[in-house]
XYZ file of N, CA and C in Angstrom:
249
model
N -9.293 -15.286 -11.822
C -9.030 -14.840 -10.470
C -10.362 -14.764 -9.710
N -10.377 -15.315 -8.539
C -11.590 -15.305 -7.719
C -11.913 -13.881 -7.298
N -13.172 -13.634 -7.001
C -13.595 -12.315 -6.555
C -12.965 -12.011 -5.197
N -12.149 -10.988 -5.143
C -11.446 -10.621 -3.915
C -12.243 -9.681 -3.027
N -13.374 -9.217 -3.496
C -14.134 -8.225 -2.732
C -14.483 -8.677 -1.312
N -14.954 -9.899 -1.110
C -15.266 -10.301 0.270
C -14.046 -10.241 1.188
N -12.892 -10.684 0.682
C -11.672 -10.630 1.485
C -11.278 -9.195 1.793
N -11.385 -8.333 0.801
C -11.037 -6.929 1.013
C -11.984 -6.275 2.014
N -13.259 -6.589 1.918
C -14.221 -6.041 2.876
C -13.888 -6.485 4.306
N -13.484 -7.728 4.444
C -13.099 -8.219 5.778
C -11.883 -7.469 6.308
N -10.897 -7.247 5.435
C -9.704 -6.501 5.856
C -10.077 -5.084 6.276
N -10.933 -4.447 5.498
C -11.355 -3.077 5.827
C -12.108 -3.066 7.146
N -12.946 -4.052 7.374
C -13.706 -4.117 8.629
C -12.794 -4.261 9.839
N -11.605 -4.842 9.651
C -10.664 -5.007 10.756
C -9.777 -3.780 10.967
N -9.786 -2.849 10.030
C -8.900 -1.682 10.121
C -9.373 -0.714 11.200
N -8.395 -0.057 11.818
C -8.708 0.990 12.792
C -9.362 2.151 12.063
N -10.277 2.817 12.743
C -11.028 3.910 12.136
C -10.106 4.973 11.550
N -9.042 5.327 12.283
C -8.151 6.384 11.795
C -7.410 5.985 10.524
N -7.263 4.699 10.278
C -6.576 4.241 9.068
C -7.480 4.318 7.846
N -8.784 4.347 8.050
C -9.711 4.337 6.926
C -9.617 5.603 6.084
N -9.373 6.746 6.719
C -9.259 7.989 5.956
C -8.071 7.919 5.007
N -6.950 7.401 5.503
C -5.781 7.255 4.650
C -6.023 6.290 3.506
N -6.716 5.199 3.796
C -7.033 4.227 2.753
C -7.920 4.862 1.688
N -8.899 5.635 2.134
C -9.802 6.295 1.191
C -9.025 7.244 0.281
N -8.109 8.018 0.860
C -7.291 8.931 0.059
C -6.423 8.163 -0.934
N -5.817 7.077 -0.457
C -4.984 6.269 -1.339
C -5.787 5.714 -2.509
N -6.938 5.156 -2.219
C -7.753 4.561 -3.276
C -8.187 5.599 -4.298
N -8.523 6.795 -3.838
C -8.913 7.861 -4.765
C -7.738 8.239 -5.659
N -6.559 8.328 -5.074
C -5.366 8.665 -5.851
C -5.053 7.559 -6.842
N -5.124 6.333 -6.404
C -4.836 5.188 -7.270
C -5.782 5.157 -8.462
N -7.045 5.324 -8.172
C -8.054 5.239 -9.227
C -7.838 6.327 -10.276
N -7.509 7.527 -9.841
C -7.432 8.641 -10.778
C -6.065 8.791 -11.433
N -5.006 8.485 -10.710
C -3.678 8.752 -11.252
C -2.962 7.513 -11.759
N -3.057 6.429 -11.038
C -2.288 5.248 -11.405
C -3.021 4.308 -12.347
N -4.322 4.331 -12.310
C -5.099 3.410 -13.125
C -4.719 3.425 -14.595
N -4.817 4.588 -15.256
C -4.477 4.621 -16.689
C -3.019 4.237 -16.948
N -2.111 4.698 -16.103
C -0.697 4.380 -16.301
C -0.447 2.892 -16.126
N -1.090 2.284 -15.144
C -0.892 0.855 -14.893
C -1.426 0.010 -16.047
N -2.505 0.469 -16.663
C -3.077 -0.307 -17.768
C -2.171 -0.336 -18.993
N -1.389 0.722 -19.212
C -0.564 0.775 -20.414
C 0.916 0.498 -20.153
N 1.290 0.371 -18.878
C 2.705 0.150 -18.545
C 3.145 -1.237 -18.989
N 4.325 -1.326 -19.575
C 4.824 -2.646 -19.972
C 5.244 -3.452 -18.746
N 5.167 -4.746 -18.849
C 5.598 -5.629 -17.776
C 7.113 -5.564 -17.663
N 7.614 -5.410 -16.450
C 9.062 -5.344 -16.220
C 9.598 -6.758 -16.051
N 10.303 -7.243 -17.046
C 10.838 -8.603 -17.009
C 12.221 -8.662 -16.377
N 12.789 -7.504 -16.052
C 14.125 -7.481 -15.463
C 14.069 -8.028 -14.040
N 14.928 -8.966 -13.720
C 14.905 -9.513 -12.361
C 15.319 -8.465 -11.330
N 14.811 -8.607 -10.131
C 15.167 -7.680 -9.054
C 16.639 -7.832 -8.709
N 17.251 -6.705 -8.374
C 18.658 -6.749 -7.976
C 18.754 -7.230 -6.531
N 19.960 -7.576 -6.132
C 20.190 -8.005 -4.748
C 19.780 -6.904 -3.773
N 20.100 -5.659 -4.118
C 19.743 -4.527 -3.253
C 18.227 -4.367 -3.154
N 17.512 -4.560 -4.255
C 16.055 -4.456 -4.238
C 15.434 -5.571 -3.394
N 15.961 -6.764 -3.536
C 15.460 -7.890 -2.748
C 15.708 -7.643 -1.267
N 16.884 -7.141 -0.935
C 17.203 -6.831 0.462
C 16.267 -5.756 1.006
N 15.981 -4.730 0.209
C 15.073 -3.667 0.637
C 13.661 -4.209 0.863
N 13.208 -5.103 -0.017
C 11.879 -5.700 0.150
C 11.835 -6.571 1.404
N 12.894 -7.337 1.639
C 12.960 -8.173 2.840
C 12.926 -7.319 4.102
N 13.659 -6.193 4.092
C 13.660 -5.286 5.250
C 12.275 -4.690 5.476
N 11.608 -4.319 4.392
C 10.268 -3.753 4.508
C 9.289 -4.778 5.086
N 9.367 -6.006 4.607
C 8.485 -7.059 5.121
C 8.776 -7.346 6.592
N 10.039 -7.368 6.965
C 10.403 -7.592 8.365
C 9.869 -6.465 9.240
N 9.967 -5.235 8.749
C 9.432 -4.094 9.495
C 7.930 -4.259 9.724
N 7.223 -4.689 8.666
C 5.777 -4.900 8.812
C 5.475 -6.010 9.812
N 6.254 -7.078 9.790
C 6.058 -8.173 10.749
C 6.264 -7.655 12.168
N 7.340 -6.903 12.378
C 7.624 -6.358 13.712
C 6.543 -5.391 14.183
N 5.869 -4.740 13.248
C 4.826 -3.776 13.585
C 3.428 -4.361 13.407
N 3.374 -5.694 13.418
C 2.106 -6.433 13.328
C 1.248 -6.011 12.133
N 1.906 -5.736 11.021
C 1.195 -5.396 9.798
C 0.690 -3.979 9.740
N 0.957 -3.220 10.782
C 0.497 -1.829 10.790
C 1.538 -0.974 10.089
N 1.120 -0.347 9.022
C 2.019 0.546 8.302
C 2.078 1.902 8.972
N 2.576 2.864 8.262
C 2.655 4.237 8.750
C 1.443 4.968 8.200
N 0.769 5.716 9.048
C -0.445 6.400 8.599
C -0.111 7.455 7.550
N -1.075 7.721 6.724
C -0.919 8.737 5.687
C -0.557 10.084 6.313
N -1.233 10.439 7.394
C -0.963 11.715 8.066
C 0.475 11.784 8.563
N 0.983 10.694 9.129
C 2.370 10.679 9.604
C 3.357 10.852 8.448
N 3.087 10.194 7.341
C 3.968 10.329 6.182
C 3.941 11.767 5.670
N 2.754 12.341 5.579
C 2.642 13.713 5.090
C 3.372 14.682 6.022
N 3.244 14.466 7.345
C 3.968 15.322 8.296
C 5.473 15.176 8.114
N 5.923 13.928 7.956
C 7.357 13.682 7.786
C 7.882 14.360 6.518
N 7.050 14.425 5.505
C 7.448 15.063 4.256
C 7.235 16.582 4.282
N 6.705 17.082 5.417
C 6.518 18.519 5.557
C 5.282 19.083 4.884
N 4.275 18.239 4.681
C 3.059 18.691 4.013
C 1.919 19.006 4.969
N 2.138 18.897 6.270
C 1.059 19.240 7.226
C 1.645 19.886 8.421
């Protein structure tokens, strides 16, 4: 696999300043909580269900309609009642 760091740096450079805090929080969580679990998790060979495929298609369409802008971490936390 080619080194993805230059591409990732370019993506980060294009991000809005307010999105960077959420990205930083996500990366810290990923590194500490998901890293070990992801390394030992077995590969899921079960094919996606029709409902899962439909949900993924809807999510991708939502991202297209929102020009690739997701929901900010702060907005998600507020929606979940954590702020």
